[in-house]
XYZ file of C-alpha atoms in Angstrom:
629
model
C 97.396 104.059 174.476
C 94.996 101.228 174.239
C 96.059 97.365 174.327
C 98.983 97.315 171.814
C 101.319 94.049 170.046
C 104.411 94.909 168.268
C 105.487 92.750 165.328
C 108.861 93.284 163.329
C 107.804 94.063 159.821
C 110.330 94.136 157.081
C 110.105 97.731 155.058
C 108.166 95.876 152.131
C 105.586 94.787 153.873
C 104.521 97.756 156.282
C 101.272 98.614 153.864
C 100.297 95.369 154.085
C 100.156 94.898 157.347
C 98.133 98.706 157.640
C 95.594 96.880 155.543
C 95.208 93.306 157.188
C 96.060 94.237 160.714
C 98.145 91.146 161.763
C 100.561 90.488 164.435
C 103.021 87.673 165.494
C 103.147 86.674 168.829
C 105.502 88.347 171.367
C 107.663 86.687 173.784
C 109.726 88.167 177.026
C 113.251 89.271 177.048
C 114.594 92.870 177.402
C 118.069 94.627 176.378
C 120.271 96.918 178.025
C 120.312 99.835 175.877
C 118.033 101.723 178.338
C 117.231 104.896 176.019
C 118.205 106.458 172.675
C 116.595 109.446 170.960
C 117.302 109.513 166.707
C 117.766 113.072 165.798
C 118.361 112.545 161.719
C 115.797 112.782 160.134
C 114.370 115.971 160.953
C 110.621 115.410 162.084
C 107.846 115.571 159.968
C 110.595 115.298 156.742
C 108.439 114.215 153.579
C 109.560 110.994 152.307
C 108.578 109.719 148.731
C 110.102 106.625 147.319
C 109.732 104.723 143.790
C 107.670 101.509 143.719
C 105.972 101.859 147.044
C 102.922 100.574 147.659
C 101.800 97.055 149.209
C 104.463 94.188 149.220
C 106.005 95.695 146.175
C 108.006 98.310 148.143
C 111.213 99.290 146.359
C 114.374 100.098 149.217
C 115.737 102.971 149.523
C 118.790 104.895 151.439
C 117.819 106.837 154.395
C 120.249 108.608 156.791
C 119.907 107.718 160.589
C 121.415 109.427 163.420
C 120.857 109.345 167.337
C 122.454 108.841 170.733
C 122.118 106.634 173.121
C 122.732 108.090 176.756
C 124.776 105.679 179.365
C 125.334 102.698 176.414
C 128.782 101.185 175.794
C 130.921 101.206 172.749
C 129.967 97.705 170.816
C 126.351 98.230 172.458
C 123.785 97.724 168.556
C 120.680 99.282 168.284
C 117.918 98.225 165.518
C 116.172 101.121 163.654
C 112.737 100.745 163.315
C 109.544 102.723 162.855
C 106.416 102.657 164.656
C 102.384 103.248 164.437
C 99.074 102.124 165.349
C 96.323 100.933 163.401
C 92.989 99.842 165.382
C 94.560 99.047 169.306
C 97.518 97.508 167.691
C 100.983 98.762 167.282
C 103.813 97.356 164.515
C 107.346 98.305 164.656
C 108.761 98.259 161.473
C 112.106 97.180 161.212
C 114.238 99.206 158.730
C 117.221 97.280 158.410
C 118.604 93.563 159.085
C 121.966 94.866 160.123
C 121.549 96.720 163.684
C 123.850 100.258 164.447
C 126.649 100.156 166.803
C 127.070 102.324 169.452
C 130.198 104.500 169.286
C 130.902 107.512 171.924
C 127.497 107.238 172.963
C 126.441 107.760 169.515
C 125.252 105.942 166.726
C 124.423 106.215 162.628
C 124.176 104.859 159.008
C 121.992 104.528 156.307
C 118.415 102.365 156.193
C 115.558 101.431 154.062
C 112.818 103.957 153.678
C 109.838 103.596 155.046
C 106.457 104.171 153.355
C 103.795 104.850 156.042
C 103.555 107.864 158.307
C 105.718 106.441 161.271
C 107.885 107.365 163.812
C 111.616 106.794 163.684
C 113.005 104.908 166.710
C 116.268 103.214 167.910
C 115.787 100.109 170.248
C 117.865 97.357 171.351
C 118.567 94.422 168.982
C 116.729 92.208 170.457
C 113.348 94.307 171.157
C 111.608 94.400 167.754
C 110.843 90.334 168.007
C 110.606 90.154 171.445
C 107.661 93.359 172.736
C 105.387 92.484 175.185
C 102.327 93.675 174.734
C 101.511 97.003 176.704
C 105.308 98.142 176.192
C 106.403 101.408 176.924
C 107.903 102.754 173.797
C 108.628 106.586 175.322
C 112.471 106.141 176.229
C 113.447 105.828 172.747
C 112.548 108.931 171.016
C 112.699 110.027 167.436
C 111.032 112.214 164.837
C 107.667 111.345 162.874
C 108.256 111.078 159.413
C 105.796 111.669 156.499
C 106.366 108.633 154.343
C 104.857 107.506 150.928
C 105.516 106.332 147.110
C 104.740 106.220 143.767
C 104.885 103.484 141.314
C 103.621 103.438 137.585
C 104.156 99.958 135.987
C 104.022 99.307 132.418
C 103.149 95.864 130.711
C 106.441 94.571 128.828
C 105.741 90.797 128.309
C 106.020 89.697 124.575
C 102.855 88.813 123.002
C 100.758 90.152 126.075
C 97.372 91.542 124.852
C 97.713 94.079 126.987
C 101.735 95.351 126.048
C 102.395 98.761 126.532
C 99.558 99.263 129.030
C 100.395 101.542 132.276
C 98.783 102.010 135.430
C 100.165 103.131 138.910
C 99.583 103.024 142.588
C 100.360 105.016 145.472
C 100.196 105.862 149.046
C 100.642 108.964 150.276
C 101.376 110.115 153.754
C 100.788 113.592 154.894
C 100.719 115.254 158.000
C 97.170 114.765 158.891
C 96.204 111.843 156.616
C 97.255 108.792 154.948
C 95.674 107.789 151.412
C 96.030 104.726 149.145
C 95.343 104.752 144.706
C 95.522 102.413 142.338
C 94.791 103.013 138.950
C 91.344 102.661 137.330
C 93.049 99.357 134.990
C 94.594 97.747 138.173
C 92.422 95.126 138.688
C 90.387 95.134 135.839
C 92.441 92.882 133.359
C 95.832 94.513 133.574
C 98.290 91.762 131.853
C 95.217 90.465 130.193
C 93.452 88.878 133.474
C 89.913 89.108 134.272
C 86.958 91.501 134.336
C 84.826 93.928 136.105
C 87.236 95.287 138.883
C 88.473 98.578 138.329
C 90.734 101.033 140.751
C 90.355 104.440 142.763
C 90.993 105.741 146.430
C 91.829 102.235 148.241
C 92.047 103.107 151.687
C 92.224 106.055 153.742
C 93.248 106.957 157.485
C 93.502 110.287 159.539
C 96.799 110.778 162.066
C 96.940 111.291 165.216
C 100.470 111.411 165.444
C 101.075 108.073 164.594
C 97.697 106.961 165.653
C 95.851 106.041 162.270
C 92.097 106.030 162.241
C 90.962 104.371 158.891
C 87.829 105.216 157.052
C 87.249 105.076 153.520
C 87.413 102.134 151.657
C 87.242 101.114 147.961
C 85.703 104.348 146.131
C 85.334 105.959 142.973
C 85.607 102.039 141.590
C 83.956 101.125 138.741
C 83.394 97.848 139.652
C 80.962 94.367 139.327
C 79.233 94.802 142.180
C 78.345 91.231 143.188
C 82.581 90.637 142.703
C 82.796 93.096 145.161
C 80.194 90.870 147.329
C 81.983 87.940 146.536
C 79.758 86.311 143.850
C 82.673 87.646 140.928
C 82.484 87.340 137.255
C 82.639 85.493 134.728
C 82.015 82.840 136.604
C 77.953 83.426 136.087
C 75.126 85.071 134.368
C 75.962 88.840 134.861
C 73.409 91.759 134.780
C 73.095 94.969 133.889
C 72.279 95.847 137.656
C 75.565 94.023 138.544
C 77.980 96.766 136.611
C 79.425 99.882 137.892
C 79.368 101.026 134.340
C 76.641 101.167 131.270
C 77.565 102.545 127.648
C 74.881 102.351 125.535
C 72.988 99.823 127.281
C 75.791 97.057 127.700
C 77.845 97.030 130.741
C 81.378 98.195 130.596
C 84.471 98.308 132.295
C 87.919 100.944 132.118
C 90.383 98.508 130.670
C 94.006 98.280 130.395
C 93.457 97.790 126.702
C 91.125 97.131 123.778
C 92.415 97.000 120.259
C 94.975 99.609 119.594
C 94.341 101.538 122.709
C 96.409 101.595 125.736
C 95.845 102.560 129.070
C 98.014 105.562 130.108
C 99.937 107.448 133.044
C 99.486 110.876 131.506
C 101.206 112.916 134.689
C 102.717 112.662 138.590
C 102.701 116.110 140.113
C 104.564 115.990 143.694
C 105.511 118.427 145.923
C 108.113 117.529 148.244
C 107.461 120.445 150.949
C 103.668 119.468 151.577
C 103.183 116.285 149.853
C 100.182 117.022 147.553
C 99.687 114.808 144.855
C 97.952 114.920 141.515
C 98.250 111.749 139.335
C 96.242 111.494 136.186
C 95.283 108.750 133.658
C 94.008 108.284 130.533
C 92.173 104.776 129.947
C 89.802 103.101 127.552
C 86.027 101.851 128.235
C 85.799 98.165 127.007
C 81.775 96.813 126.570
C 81.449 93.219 127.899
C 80.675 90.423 125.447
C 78.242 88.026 126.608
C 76.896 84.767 125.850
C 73.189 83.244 125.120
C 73.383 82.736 129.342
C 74.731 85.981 129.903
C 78.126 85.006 130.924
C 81.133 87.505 130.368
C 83.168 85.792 127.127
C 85.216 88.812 126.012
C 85.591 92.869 125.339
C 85.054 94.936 122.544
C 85.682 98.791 122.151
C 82.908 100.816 123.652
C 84.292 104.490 121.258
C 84.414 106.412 124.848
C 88.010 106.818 126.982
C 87.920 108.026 131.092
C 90.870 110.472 131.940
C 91.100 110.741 135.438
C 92.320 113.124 138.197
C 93.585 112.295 141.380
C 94.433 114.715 143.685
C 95.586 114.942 147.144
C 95.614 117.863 149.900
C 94.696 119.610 152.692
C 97.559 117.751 154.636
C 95.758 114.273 153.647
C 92.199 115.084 154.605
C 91.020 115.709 151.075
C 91.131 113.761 148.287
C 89.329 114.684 144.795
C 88.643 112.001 141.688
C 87.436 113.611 138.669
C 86.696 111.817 135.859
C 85.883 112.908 132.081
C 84.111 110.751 129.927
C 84.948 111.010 125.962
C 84.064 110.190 122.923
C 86.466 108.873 120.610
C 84.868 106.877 117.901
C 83.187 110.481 116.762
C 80.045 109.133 118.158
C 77.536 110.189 120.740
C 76.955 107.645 124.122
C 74.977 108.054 127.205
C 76.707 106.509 129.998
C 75.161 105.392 133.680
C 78.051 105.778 135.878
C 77.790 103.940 139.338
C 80.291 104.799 141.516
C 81.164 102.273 144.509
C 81.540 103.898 147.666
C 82.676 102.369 150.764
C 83.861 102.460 154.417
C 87.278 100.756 155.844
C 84.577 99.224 158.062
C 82.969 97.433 154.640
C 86.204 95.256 153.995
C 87.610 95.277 157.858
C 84.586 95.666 160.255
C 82.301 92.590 162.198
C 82.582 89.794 160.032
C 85.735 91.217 157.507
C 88.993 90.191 157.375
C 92.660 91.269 160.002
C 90.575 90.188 163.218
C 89.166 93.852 163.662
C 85.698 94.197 165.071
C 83.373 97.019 165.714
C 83.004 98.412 169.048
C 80.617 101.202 167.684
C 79.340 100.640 163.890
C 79.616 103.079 161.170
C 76.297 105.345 160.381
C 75.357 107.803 157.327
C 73.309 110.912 157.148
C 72.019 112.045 153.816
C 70.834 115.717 154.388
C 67.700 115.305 151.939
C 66.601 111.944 153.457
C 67.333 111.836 157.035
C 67.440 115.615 157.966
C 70.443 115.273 160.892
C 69.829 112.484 161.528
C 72.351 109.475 161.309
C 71.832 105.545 160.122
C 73.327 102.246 159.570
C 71.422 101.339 156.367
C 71.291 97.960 155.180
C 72.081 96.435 151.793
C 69.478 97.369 149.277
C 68.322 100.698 151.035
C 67.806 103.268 148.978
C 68.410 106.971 149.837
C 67.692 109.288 146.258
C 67.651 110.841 144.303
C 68.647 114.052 145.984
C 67.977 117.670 145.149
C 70.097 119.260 142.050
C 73.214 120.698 142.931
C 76.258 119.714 144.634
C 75.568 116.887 146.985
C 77.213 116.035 150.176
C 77.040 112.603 152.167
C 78.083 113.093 155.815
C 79.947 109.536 157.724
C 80.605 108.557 161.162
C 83.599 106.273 160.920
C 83.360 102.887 162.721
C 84.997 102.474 165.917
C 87.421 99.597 165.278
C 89.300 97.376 167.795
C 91.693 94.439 167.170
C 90.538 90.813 168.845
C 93.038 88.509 168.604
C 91.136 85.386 169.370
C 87.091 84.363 169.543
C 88.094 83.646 173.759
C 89.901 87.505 173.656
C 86.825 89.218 172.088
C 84.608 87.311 174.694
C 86.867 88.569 177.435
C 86.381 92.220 176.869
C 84.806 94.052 179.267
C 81.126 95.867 178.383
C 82.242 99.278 179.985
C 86.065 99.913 178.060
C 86.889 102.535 176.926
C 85.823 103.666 173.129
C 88.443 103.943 170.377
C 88.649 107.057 168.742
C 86.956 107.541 165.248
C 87.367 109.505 161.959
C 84.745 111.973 160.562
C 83.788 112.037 157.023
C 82.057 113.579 154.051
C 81.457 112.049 150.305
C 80.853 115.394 148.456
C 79.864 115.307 144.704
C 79.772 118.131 142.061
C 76.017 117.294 140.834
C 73.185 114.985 142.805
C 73.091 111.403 141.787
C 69.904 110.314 140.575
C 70.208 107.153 142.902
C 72.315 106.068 146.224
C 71.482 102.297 147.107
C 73.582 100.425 149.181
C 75.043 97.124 147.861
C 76.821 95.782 151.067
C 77.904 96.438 154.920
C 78.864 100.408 154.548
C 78.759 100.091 150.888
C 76.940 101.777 148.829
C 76.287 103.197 144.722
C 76.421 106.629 143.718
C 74.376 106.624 140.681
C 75.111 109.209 137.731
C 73.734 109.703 134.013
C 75.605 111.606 131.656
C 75.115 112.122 127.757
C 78.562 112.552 125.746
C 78.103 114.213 122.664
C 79.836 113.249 119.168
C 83.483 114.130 119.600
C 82.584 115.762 123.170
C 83.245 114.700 126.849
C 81.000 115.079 130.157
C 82.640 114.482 133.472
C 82.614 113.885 137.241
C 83.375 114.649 140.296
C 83.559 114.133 143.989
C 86.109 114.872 146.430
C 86.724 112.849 149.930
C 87.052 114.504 152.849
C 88.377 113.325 156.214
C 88.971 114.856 159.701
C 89.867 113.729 163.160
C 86.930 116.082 164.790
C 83.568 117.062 163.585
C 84.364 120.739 163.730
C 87.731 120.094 161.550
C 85.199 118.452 159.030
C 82.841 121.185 159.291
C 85.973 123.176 158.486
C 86.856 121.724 155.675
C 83.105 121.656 153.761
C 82.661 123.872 151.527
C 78.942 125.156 150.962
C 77.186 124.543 148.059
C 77.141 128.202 146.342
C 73.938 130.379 145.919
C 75.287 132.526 143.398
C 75.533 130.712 139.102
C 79.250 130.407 137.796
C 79.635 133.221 135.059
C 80.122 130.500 132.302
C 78.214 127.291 133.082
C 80.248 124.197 132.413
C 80.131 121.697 129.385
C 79.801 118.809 132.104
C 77.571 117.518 132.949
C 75.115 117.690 130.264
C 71.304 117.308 130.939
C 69.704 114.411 131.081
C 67.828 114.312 128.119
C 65.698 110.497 128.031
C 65.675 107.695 130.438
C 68.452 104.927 129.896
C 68.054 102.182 127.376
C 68.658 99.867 130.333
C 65.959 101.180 132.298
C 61.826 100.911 131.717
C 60.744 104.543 130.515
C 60.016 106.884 132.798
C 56.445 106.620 134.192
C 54.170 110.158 133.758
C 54.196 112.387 136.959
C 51.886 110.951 139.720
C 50.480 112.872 142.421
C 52.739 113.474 146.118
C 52.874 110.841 147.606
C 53.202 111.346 150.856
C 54.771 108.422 152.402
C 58.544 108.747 152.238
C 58.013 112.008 154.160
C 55.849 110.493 156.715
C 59.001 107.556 157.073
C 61.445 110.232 157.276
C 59.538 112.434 159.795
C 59.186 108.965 161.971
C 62.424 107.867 161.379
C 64.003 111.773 163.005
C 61.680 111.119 165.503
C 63.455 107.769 166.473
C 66.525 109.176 166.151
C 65.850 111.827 168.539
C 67.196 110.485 172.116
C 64.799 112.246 173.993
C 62.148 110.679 172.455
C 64.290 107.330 172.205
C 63.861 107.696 175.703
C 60.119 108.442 175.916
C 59.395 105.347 174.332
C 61.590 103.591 176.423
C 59.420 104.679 179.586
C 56.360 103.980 177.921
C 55.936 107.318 177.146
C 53.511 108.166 174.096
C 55.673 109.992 171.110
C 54.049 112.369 168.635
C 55.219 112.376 164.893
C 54.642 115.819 163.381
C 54.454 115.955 159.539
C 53.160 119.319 157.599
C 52.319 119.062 154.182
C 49.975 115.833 154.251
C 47.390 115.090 152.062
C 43.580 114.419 153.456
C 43.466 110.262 154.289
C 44.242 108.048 157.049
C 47.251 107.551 157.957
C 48.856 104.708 160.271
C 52.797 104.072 161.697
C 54.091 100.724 162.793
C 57.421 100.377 164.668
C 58.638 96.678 164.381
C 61.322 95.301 165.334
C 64.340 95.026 162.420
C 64.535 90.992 162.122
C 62.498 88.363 160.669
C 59.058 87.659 161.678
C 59.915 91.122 163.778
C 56.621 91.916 166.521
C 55.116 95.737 166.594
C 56.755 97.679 169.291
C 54.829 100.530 168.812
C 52.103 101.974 166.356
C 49.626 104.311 165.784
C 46.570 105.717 163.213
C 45.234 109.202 162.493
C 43.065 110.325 160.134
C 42.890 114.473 158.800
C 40.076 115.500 156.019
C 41.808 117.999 154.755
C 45.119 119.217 153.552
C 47.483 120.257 156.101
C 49.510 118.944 159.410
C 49.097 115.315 160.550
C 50.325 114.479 163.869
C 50.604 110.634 164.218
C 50.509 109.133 168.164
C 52.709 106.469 168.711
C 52.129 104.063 171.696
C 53.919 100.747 172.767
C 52.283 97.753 172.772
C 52.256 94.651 175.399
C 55.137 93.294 173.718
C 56.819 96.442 173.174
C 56.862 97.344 176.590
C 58.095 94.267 177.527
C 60.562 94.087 175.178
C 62.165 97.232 175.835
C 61.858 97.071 179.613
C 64.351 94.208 179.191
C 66.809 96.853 176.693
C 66.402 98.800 179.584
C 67.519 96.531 182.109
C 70.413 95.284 179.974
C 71.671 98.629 179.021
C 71.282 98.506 175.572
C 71.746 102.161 174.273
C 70.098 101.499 170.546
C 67.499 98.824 169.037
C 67.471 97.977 165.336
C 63.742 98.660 163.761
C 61.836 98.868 161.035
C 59.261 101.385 160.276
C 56.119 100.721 158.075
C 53.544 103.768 156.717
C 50.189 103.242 155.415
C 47.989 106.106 153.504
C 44.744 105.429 152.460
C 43.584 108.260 150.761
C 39.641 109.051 150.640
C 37.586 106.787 148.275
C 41.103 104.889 147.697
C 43.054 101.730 148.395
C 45.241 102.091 150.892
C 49.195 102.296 150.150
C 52.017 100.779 152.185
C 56.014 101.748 152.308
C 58.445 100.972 154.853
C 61.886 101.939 156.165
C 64.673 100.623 158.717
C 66.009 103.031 161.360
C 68.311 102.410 164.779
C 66.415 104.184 167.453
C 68.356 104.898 170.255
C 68.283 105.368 174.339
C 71.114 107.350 175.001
């Protein structure tokens, strides 16, 4: 196990500290139980309490048995339960009274926990007094699968918002760990403010006890520069800042609007494998705005979301479908865009708990970057992808816990990696747009017409594994064969979106994004990371190009950024251009130092020029990592 703190955590706090990764500090004394082993609960026993999730934990009664080999009669032991979340571990206690030893034995009844954890019994006085790099192995006990549900309902007099319900819930199964709140959770619940909805919170993968977060907020319909920290209303909001357009206007899933009421339709639970399937039913509110475009109030938007969460496949999948439907007996096309995010967004460099990145995060969008994996930046723009069912493949960020600016500093350039998570977003239809809005954050974009009285919908599904090949396992391949009945939803998209200029008329291939990709797989190729490297000329292969002169820059991915490499070709007809890239005087030097520093990747960005015969000459560019390894 890597570097590890324990903290004593009372049961109603242990989601909270998954999600902000704190820790108090230890100090140095030691009991004399010297080993116990609890053997009630049996391991991997499903646990699912009422009101559990964050600091709003509601106790429950557990049963706890053990022994405790070579202790005295009168001896106490403290029950508490243990995991690890980035290099740290927390011990959470499940009771304020400790157990007494009897006969070399010892029992009673506890508070529930609700994270996947491992039962332990350990002398009074160790849960507040760990040092770090403790030895937890001589007191034994079973993992339990822990979780909860809990659906509130607004019941203050006069509230605007009375008789509203939404829920939230984590869930803990045997190979993964999600948290859900409910679409109205943030988003004016009790009346409060706008443009925050709920989804899939947070997600982690087990090992064991070992959790290995990755997804973060997704499925939200959200304000996007709240998100970023700008929030509404505090200013001017537009239409590009919304995670949801009706007919134009922005729009948000409420907790109400007029007469309508946001609902918890269903909880399905099984208590031998944990699935879950929760669904809601909640109405779409358009914002009002002023002359300045500031958010002053709601008004019914005639369409309702009813939404499906689902969770299997021991924790490593997790599906949100959403329908869309009318109920003012009116038609509405809707722009649905979906936020998307890593753990890494909200906890990596420069996020909150003290976590930092040993090894970033990186994307590969099959369409876009062939195998190839990035680290986009906000405002790149991957899209739109071919029809069909889409799937978005993630590396998960290596995270580590730093408790102090001096500790971070201290840390050795050759430890040992962290292990990561694997990933996949996977959608039922292509979005017309992905663009990322933040650090491992990014928009899936999705137009939908609802007809009078009718619905559209939806969907995507999460998917999570410890391995690559348990990912690969759990993908399911887009099939080549048409259902017998097509569905109702989605419908085609029939004109461009009142919030968008109209579409301009079909131009001819332009042949520049697939001149940035080719370059970009090139880059991303290590061998040829390497080539460069030792000043080493590097070929980019494109077929498919139109007659004109082409020409690749490499630059380097800051501002004012000098060429590192470049090169020009010109064909004069049709066919296969093959682009020569060499370094230049500063690119040599440049990466001679990289070289002699170790540095395995270097941020750059990559600019293509066409000029086509008789024509002006066109420009696009791109960011890629290239790397040395």
């Amino acid at each position: 196990m890597q570097q590890s703190h324990v903290r004593r955590v009372r049961a109603a706090s242990i989601a909270t500290a998954a999600v902000t990764a704190g820790l108090l500090a230890p100090s140095a004394a030691h009991a004399a139980v010297g080993s116990t082993s609890v053997t009630n609960p049996a391991p991997e026993r499903v646990l699912d309490s009422p009101g559990a999730f964050l600091s709003n934990i509601a106790p429950g009664e557990l049963r706890v048995d053990g022994v405790a080999p070579g202790a005295a009669d009168g001896d106490e032991v403290t029950i508490v339960c243990t995991y690890t979340l980035t290099g740290v571990t927390f011990a959470v206690e499940l009771s304020e009274d400790p157990l007494t030893v009897t006969g070399g034995a010892f029992g009673g009844t506890v508070d529930v926990p609700t994270l996947p954890c491992r039962i332990r019994a350990v002398p009074e006085e160790l849960p507040s007094s760990l040092p770090e790099d403790e030895d937890l192995s001589a007191y034994a006990g079973p993992r339990v699968l822990a979780g909860g549900f809990s659906s509130s309902t607004d019941t203050s007099p006069g509230s605007p918002s009375f008789g509203a319900e939404t829920f939230a819930t984590v869930r803990g199964q045997s190979k993964g760990l999600n948290f859900v709140v409910g679409l109205p959770s943030g988003s004016g619940f009790g009346g409060g403010g706008f443009g925050v909805s709920g989804g899939v919170y947070l997600t982690a993968l087990l090992d064991d006890t070992y959790y290995r977060p990755l997804f973060g907020p997704t499925a939200f319909l959200t304000n996007f520069r709240g998100f970023l920290g700008g929030g509404v209303p505090g200013g001017p909001m537009g239409l590009d800042d919304v995670g949801l357009v009706v007919d134009g206007r922005g729009a948000v899933p409420v907790a109400s609007i007029g007469t309508r009421r946001s609902k918890v339709v269903s909880r399905t639970f099984d208590p031998v494998t944990a699935d879950q399937t929760v669904v809601e039913d909640v109405p779409i509110a358009l914002y009002v705005l002023d002359g300045d475009g500031r958010v002053t109030g709601l008004e019914d938007s005639g369409l309702s979301v009813r939404r499906t969460t689902a969770q299997n496949g021991e924790g490593r999948r997790i599906s949100v479908g959403d329908v869309f439907s009318s109920t003012d007996g009116g038609a509405h096309r809707i722009e649905v865009r979906y936020l998307q995010s890593l753990y890494s967004s909200l906890f990596g460099d420069g996020g909150g708990g003290g976590v930092r990145e040993q090894e970033p995060a990186s994307f590969r969008f099959p369409w876009s970057t062939g195998d190839a994996y990035v680290s986009p930046e906000a405002g790149e723009e991957f899209g739109p992808a071919p029809a069909g069912p889409t799937t978005i493949l993630v590396h998960g960020a290596r995270l580590d816990y730093s408790r102090t600016t001096a500790t971070r500093a201290a840390r050795r350039a050759d430890e040992p990696l962290l292990p990561r998570a694997e990933g996949a977003f996977q959608f039922d239809s292509a979005p017309s747009s992905v663009k990322f809005v933040g650090k491992d954050a990014f928009a899936a974009t999705f137009v939908r017409d609802v007809p009078a009285g009718g619905s559209a919908g939806v969907s995507q599904t999460l998917l999570q594994d410890l391995t690559q090949a348990g990912l690969d396992g759990l993908i399911t391949p887009p099939s080549t064969t048409p259902p017998a009945t097509p569905p109702a939803a989605p419908l085609p998209i029939t004109a461009p979106l009142p919030t968008r200029p109209p579409a301009p008329p079909a131009s001819p291939f332009n042949p520049l994004p697939t001149l940035a990709r080719s370059t970009g797989r090139v880059l991303l190729t290590p061998a040829q990371g390497r080539r460069l490297r030792d000043r080493k000329p590097v070929t980019v292969t494109t077929k498919g190009m139109p007659a004109g002169r082409y020409g690749v820059t490499i630059r380097r991915r800051v501002p004012g950024g000098r060429t590192i490499a470049s090169g020009i070709r010109t064909i004069k007809k049709d066919g296969t251009l093959q682009v020569t890239l060499r370094l230049s005087k500063y690119g040599k030097r440049y990466l001679a130092q990289k070289k002699t520093r170790k540095a395995k990747s270097v941020p750059v960005r990559v600019i293509v020029t066409w000029t086509p015969p008789g024509k002006g000459r066109q420009r696009e560019q791109t960011s890629y990592p290239t790397n040395f390894r």
